[in-house]
Short mmCIF file of C-alpha atoms in Angstrom, two decimals:
data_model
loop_
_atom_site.label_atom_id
_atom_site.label_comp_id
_atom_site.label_asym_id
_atom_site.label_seq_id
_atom_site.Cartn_x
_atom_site.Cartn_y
_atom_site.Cartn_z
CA UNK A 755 11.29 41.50 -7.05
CA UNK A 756 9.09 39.76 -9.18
CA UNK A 757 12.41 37.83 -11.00
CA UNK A 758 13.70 36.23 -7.47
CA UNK A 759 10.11 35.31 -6.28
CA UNK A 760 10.46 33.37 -9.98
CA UNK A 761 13.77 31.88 -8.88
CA UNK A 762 12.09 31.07 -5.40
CA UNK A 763 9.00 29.24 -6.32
CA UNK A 764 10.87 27.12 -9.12
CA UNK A 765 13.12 26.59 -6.73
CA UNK A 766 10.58 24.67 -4.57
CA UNK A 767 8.66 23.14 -7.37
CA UNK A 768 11.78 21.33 -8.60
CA UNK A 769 14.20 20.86 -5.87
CA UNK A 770 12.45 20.89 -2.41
CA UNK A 771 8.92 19.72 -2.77
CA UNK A 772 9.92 16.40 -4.79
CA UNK A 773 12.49 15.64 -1.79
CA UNK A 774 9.78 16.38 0.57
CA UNK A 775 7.28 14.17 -1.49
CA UNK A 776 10.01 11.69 -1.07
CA UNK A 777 10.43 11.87 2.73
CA UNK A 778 6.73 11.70 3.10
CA UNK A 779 6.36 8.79 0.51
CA UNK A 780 8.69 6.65 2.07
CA UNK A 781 8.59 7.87 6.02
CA UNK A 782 12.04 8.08 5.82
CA UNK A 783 14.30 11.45 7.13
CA UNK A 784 15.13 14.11 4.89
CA UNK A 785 18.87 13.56 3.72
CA UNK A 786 20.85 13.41 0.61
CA UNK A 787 21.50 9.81 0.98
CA UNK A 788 18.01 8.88 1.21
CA UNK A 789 17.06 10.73 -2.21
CA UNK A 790 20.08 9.62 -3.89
CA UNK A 791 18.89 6.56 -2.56
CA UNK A 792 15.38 6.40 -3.42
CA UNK A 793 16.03 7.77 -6.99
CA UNK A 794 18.61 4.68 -7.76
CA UNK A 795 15.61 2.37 -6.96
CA UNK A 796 13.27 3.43 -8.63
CA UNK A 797 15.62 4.31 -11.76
CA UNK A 798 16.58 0.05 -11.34
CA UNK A 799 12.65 -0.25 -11.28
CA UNK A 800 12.06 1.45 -14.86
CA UNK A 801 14.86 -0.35 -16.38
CA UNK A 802 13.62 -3.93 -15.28
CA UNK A 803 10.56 -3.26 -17.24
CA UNK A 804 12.23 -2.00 -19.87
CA UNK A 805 14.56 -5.18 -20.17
CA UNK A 806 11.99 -7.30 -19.10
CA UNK A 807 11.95 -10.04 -22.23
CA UNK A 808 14.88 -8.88 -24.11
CA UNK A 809 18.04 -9.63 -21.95
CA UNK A 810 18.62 -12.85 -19.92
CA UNK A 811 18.88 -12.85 -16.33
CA UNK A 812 22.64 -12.39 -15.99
CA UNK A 813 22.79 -9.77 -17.61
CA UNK A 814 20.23 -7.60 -15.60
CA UNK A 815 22.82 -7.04 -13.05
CA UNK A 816 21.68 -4.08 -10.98
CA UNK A 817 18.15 -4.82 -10.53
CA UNK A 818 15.39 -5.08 -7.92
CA UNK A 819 15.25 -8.20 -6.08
CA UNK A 820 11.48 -9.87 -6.60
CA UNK A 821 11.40 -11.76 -3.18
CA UNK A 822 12.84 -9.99 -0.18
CA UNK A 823 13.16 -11.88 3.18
CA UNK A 824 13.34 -10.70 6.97
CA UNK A 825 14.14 -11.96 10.04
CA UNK A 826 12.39 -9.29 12.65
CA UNK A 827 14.84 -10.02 15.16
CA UNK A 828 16.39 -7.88 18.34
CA UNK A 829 12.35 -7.18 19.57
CA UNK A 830 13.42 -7.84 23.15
CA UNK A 831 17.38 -6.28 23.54
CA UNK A 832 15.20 -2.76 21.40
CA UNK A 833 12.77 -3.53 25.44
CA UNK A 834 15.84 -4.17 27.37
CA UNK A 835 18.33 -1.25 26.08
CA UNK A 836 15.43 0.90 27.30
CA UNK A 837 14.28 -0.66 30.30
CA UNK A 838 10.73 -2.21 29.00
CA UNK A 839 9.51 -5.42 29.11
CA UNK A 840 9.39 -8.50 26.32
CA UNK A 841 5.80 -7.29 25.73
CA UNK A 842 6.40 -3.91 24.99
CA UNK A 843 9.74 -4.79 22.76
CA UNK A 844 7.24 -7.25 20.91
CA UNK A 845 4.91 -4.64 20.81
CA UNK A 846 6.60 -1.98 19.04
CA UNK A 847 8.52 -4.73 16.27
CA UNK A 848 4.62 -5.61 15.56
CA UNK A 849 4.12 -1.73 15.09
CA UNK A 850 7.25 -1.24 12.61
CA UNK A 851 5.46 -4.14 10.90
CA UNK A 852 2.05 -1.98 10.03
CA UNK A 853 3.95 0.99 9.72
CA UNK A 854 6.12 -0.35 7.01
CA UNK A 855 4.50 -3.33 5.33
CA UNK A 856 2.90 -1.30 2.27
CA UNK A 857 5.99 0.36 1.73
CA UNK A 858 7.91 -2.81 1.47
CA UNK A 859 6.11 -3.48 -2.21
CA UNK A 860 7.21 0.08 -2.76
CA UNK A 861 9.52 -0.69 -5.58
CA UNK A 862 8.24 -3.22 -7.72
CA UNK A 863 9.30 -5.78 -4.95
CA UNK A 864 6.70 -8.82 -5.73
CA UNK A 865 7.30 -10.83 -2.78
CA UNK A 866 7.93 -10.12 1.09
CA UNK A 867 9.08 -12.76 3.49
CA UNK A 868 8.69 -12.08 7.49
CA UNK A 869 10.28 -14.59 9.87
CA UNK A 870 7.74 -13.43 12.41
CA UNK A 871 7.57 -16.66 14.99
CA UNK A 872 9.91 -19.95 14.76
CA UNK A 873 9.40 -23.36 16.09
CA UNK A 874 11.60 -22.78 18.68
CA UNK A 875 10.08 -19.21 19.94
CA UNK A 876 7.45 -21.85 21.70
CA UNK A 877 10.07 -22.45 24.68
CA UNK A 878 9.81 -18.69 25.71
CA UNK A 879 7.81 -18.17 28.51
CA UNK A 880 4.07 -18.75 28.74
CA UNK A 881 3.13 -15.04 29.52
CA UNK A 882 5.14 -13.86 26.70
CA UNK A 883 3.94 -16.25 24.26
CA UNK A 884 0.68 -16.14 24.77
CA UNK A 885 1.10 -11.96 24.39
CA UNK A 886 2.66 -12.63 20.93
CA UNK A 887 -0.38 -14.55 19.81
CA UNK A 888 -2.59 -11.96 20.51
CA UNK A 889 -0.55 -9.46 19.18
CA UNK A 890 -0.76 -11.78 15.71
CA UNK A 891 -4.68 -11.23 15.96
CA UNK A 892 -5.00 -7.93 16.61
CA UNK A 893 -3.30 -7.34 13.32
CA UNK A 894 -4.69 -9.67 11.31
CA UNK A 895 -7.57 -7.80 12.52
CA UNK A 896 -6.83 -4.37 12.02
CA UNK A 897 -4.32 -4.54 8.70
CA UNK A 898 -6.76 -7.01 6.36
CA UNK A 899 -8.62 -3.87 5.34
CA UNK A 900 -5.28 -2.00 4.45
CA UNK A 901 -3.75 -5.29 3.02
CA UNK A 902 -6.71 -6.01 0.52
CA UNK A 903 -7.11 -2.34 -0.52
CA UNK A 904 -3.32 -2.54 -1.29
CA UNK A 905 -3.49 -5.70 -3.37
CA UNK A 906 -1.48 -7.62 -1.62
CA UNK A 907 -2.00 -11.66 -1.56
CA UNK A 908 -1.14 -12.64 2.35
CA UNK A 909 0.12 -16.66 3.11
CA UNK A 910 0.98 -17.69 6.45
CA UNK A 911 3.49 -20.97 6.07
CA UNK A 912 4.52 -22.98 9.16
CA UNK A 913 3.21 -25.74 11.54
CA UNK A 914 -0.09 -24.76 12.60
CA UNK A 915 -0.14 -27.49 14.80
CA UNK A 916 0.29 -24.82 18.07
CA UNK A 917 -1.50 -21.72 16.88
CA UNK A 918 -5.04 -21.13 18.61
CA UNK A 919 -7.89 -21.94 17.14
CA UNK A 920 -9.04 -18.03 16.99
CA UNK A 921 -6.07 -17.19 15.25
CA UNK A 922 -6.11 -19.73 12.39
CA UNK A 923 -9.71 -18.52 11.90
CA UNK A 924 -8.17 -15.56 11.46
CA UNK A 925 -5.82 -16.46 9.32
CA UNK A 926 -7.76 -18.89 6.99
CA UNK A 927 -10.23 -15.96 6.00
CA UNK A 928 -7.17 -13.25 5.25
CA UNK A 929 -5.51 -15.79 2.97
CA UNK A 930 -9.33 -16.66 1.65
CA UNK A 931 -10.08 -13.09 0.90
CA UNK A 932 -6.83 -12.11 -1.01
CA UNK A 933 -5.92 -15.38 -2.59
CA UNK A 934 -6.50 -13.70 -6.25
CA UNK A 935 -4.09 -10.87 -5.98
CA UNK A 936 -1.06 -11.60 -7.44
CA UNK A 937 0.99 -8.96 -8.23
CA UNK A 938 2.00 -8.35 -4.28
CA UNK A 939 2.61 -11.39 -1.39
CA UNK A 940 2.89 -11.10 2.08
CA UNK A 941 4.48 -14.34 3.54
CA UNK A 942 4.03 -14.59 7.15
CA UNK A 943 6.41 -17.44 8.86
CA UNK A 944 4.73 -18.25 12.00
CA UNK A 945 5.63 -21.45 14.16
CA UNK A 946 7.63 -22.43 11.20
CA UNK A 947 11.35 -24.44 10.92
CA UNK A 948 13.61 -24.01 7.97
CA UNK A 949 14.71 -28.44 9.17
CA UNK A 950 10.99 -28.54 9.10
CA UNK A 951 10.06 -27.84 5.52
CA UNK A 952 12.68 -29.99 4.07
CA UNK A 953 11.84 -32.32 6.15
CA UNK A 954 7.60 -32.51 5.44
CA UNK A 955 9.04 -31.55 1.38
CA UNK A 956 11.01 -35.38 1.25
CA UNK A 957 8.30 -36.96 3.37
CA UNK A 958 5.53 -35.50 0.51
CA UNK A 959 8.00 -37.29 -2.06
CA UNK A 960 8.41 -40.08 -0.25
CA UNK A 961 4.55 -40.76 -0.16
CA UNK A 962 4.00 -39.90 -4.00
CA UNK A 963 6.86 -41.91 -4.85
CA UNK A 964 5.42 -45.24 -2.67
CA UNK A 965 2.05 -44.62 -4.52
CA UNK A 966 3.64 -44.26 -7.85
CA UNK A 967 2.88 -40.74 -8.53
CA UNK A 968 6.39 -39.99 -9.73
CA UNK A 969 9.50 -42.06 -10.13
CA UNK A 970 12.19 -41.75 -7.41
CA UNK A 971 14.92 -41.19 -10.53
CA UNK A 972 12.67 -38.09 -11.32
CA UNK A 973 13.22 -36.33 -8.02
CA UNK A 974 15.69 -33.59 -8.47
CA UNK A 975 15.77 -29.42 -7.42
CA UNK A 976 12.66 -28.70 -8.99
CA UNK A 977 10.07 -31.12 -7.33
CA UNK A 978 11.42 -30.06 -4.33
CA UNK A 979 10.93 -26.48 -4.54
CA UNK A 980 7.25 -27.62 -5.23
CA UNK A 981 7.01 -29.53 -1.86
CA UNK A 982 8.50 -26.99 -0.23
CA UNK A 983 5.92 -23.87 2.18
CA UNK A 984 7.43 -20.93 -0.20
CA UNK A 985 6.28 -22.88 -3.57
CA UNK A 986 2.79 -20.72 -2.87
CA UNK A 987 4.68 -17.85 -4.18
CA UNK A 988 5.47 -16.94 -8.10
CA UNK A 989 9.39 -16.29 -6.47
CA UNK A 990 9.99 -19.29 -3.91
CA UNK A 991 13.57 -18.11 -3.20
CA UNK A 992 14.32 -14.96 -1.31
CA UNK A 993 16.99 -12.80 -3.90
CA UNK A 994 17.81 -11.16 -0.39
CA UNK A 995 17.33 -12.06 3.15
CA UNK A 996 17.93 -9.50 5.88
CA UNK A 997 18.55 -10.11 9.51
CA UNK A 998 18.22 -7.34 11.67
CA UNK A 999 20.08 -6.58 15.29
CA UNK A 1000 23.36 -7.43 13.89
CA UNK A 1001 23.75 -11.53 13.90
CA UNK A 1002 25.43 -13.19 11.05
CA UNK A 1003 23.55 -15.98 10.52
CA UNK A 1004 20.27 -17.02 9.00
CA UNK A 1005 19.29 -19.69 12.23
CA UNK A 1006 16.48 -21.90 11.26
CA UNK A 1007 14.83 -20.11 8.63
CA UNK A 1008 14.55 -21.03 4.60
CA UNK A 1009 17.59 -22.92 4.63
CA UNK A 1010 16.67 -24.72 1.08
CA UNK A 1011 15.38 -21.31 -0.56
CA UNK A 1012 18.66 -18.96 0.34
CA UNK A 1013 21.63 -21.15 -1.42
CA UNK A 1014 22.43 -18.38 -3.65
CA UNK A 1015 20.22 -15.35 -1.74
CA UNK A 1016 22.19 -12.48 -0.97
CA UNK A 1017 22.75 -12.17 3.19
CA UNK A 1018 22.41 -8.59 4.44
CA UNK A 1019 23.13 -8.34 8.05
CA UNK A 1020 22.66 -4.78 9.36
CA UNK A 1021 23.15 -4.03 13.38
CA UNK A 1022 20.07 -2.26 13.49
CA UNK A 1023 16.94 -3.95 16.23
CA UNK A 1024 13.86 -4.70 14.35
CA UNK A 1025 11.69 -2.01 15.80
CA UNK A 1026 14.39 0.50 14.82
CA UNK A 1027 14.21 -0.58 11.06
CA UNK A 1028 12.06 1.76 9.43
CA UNK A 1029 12.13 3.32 5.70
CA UNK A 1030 15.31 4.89 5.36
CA UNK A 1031 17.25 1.41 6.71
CA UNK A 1032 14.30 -0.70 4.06
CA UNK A 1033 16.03 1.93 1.19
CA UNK A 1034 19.77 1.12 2.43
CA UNK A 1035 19.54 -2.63 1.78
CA UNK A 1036 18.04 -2.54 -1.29
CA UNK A 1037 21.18 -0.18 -2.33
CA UNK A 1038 23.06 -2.61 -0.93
CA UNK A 1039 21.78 -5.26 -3.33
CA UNK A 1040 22.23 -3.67 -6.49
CA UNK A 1041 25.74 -2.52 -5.81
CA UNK A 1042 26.23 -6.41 -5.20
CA UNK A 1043 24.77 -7.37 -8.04
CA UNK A 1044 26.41 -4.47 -10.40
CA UNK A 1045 29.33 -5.94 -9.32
CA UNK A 1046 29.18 -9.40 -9.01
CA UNK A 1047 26.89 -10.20 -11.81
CA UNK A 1048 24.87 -12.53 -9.04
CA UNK A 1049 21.92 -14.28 -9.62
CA UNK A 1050 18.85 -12.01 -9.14
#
């Protein structure tokens, strides 16, 4: 008796409390697949820090990405598929948002890109507009105490020229209070255009180059990542975008950064992408990169 209640509780200590740690950890379901999944990560993970300053960067082929991208997109078909509102679709993307965001940093991952409001969202109506704006304060409010106890250095890049006035109060004193963390970023696109940056990035050469700040013949890739929003990050260039809700196509959004990011296109709607969908993608990406040798 005493034998099999042996074989019982190392049993659970070694097979079914680490998968339940696991589950819990990463608020993803209980499966296989997702601690097959979650081991390969975090296995990548140690070995980048082992090879970190020893091997090049083609031949870490397998590896985390540093800068992840997302487009939060299919808020309103997750509200129509069940018979809700714009609002309430808004809502509950803005909720997978807070549920997720210090999970996204989970594995090493240094920066995190959220295409949360374009340029063009603006022609939506009023009503629903102004709801998305409040929603935007409400968790500026209510995540800054989560966001700073995590570490994690939050820039918002876009226009500005629309957003209230309440809101980019907001905003200035979240980026004021975490603007010394560094090993974590939260970049928050909001009222922002992919034509946009490139387009303020030549104008801001233009202008240095009239007032003889730099030579026109000097202007090549690298002064122009510098003009460009994402330079406020260590990792300007996502190493992998994803689009949620299915669409093949990265619209207006970093259109200089992603020449050679890896596009991951899964059909799942934004509200509906949670830990175990997070964990899938970044599979994805390392089997890419095991096997194409891509730039990471």
């Amino acid at each position: 008796m005493l034998s099999l209640l042996s074989i019982v509780l190392t049993f659970l200590s070694l097979i079914v409390m680490p998968c339940l740690f696991v589950s819990w950890r990463l608020r993803v379901p209980l499966s296989i697949t997702n601690i097959r999944r979650f081991i390969k990560t975090t296995a990548s993970q140690c070995n980048d820090k082992e090879e970190s300053g020893t091997t090049g960067e083609k031949e870490k082929g397998g590896r985390m990405p540093k800068h992840v991208a997302i487009i939060l997109d299919g808020n309103r078909r997750w509200a129509e598929k069940r018979g809700l509102g714009p609002s309430q679709g808004q809502e509950a993307g803005a909720r997978t948002v807070m549920e997720n965001v210090k999970d996204y940093f989970s594995m090493g991952i240094n920066t995190v890109s959220l295409f949360a409001f374009s340029t063009e969202n603006w022609g939506r109506p009023g009503d629903e507009v102004k709801y998305i704006m409040d929603m935007f304060e409400k968790i500026v409010k209510s995540e800054m105490p989560n966001l700073r106890r995590y570490g994690v250095k939050v820039s918002v890049i876009g226009k500005r020229t629309n957003i209230p006035e309440s809101l980019l109060h907001l905003i200035g004193e979240a980026e004021e209070a975490t603007k010394n963390n560094k090993e974590k970023q939260l970049i928050m696109a909001l009222d922002y255009s992919g034509k946009f940056d490139i387009l303020q990035a030549c104008k801001s050469l233009a202008e240095k180059a009239k007032n003889g700040l730099i030579n026109i013949e000097d202007i090549d890739e690298n002064l122009m990542d510098k003009e460009l929003m994402t330079s406020c990050s260590e990792f300007p260039n996502p190493d992998l975008l994803i689009r949620t809700s299915g669409e093949q196509r990265i619209s207006n959004f970093y259109l200089w950064q992603s020449a050679y990011t890896e596009l991951y296109f899964p059909s799942v709607l934004w509200p509906d992408f949670g830990g175990a969908e997070y964990l899938e993608a970044l599979d994805w990406y390392q089997k890419r990169q095991r096997r194409f040798g891509l730039r990471v």
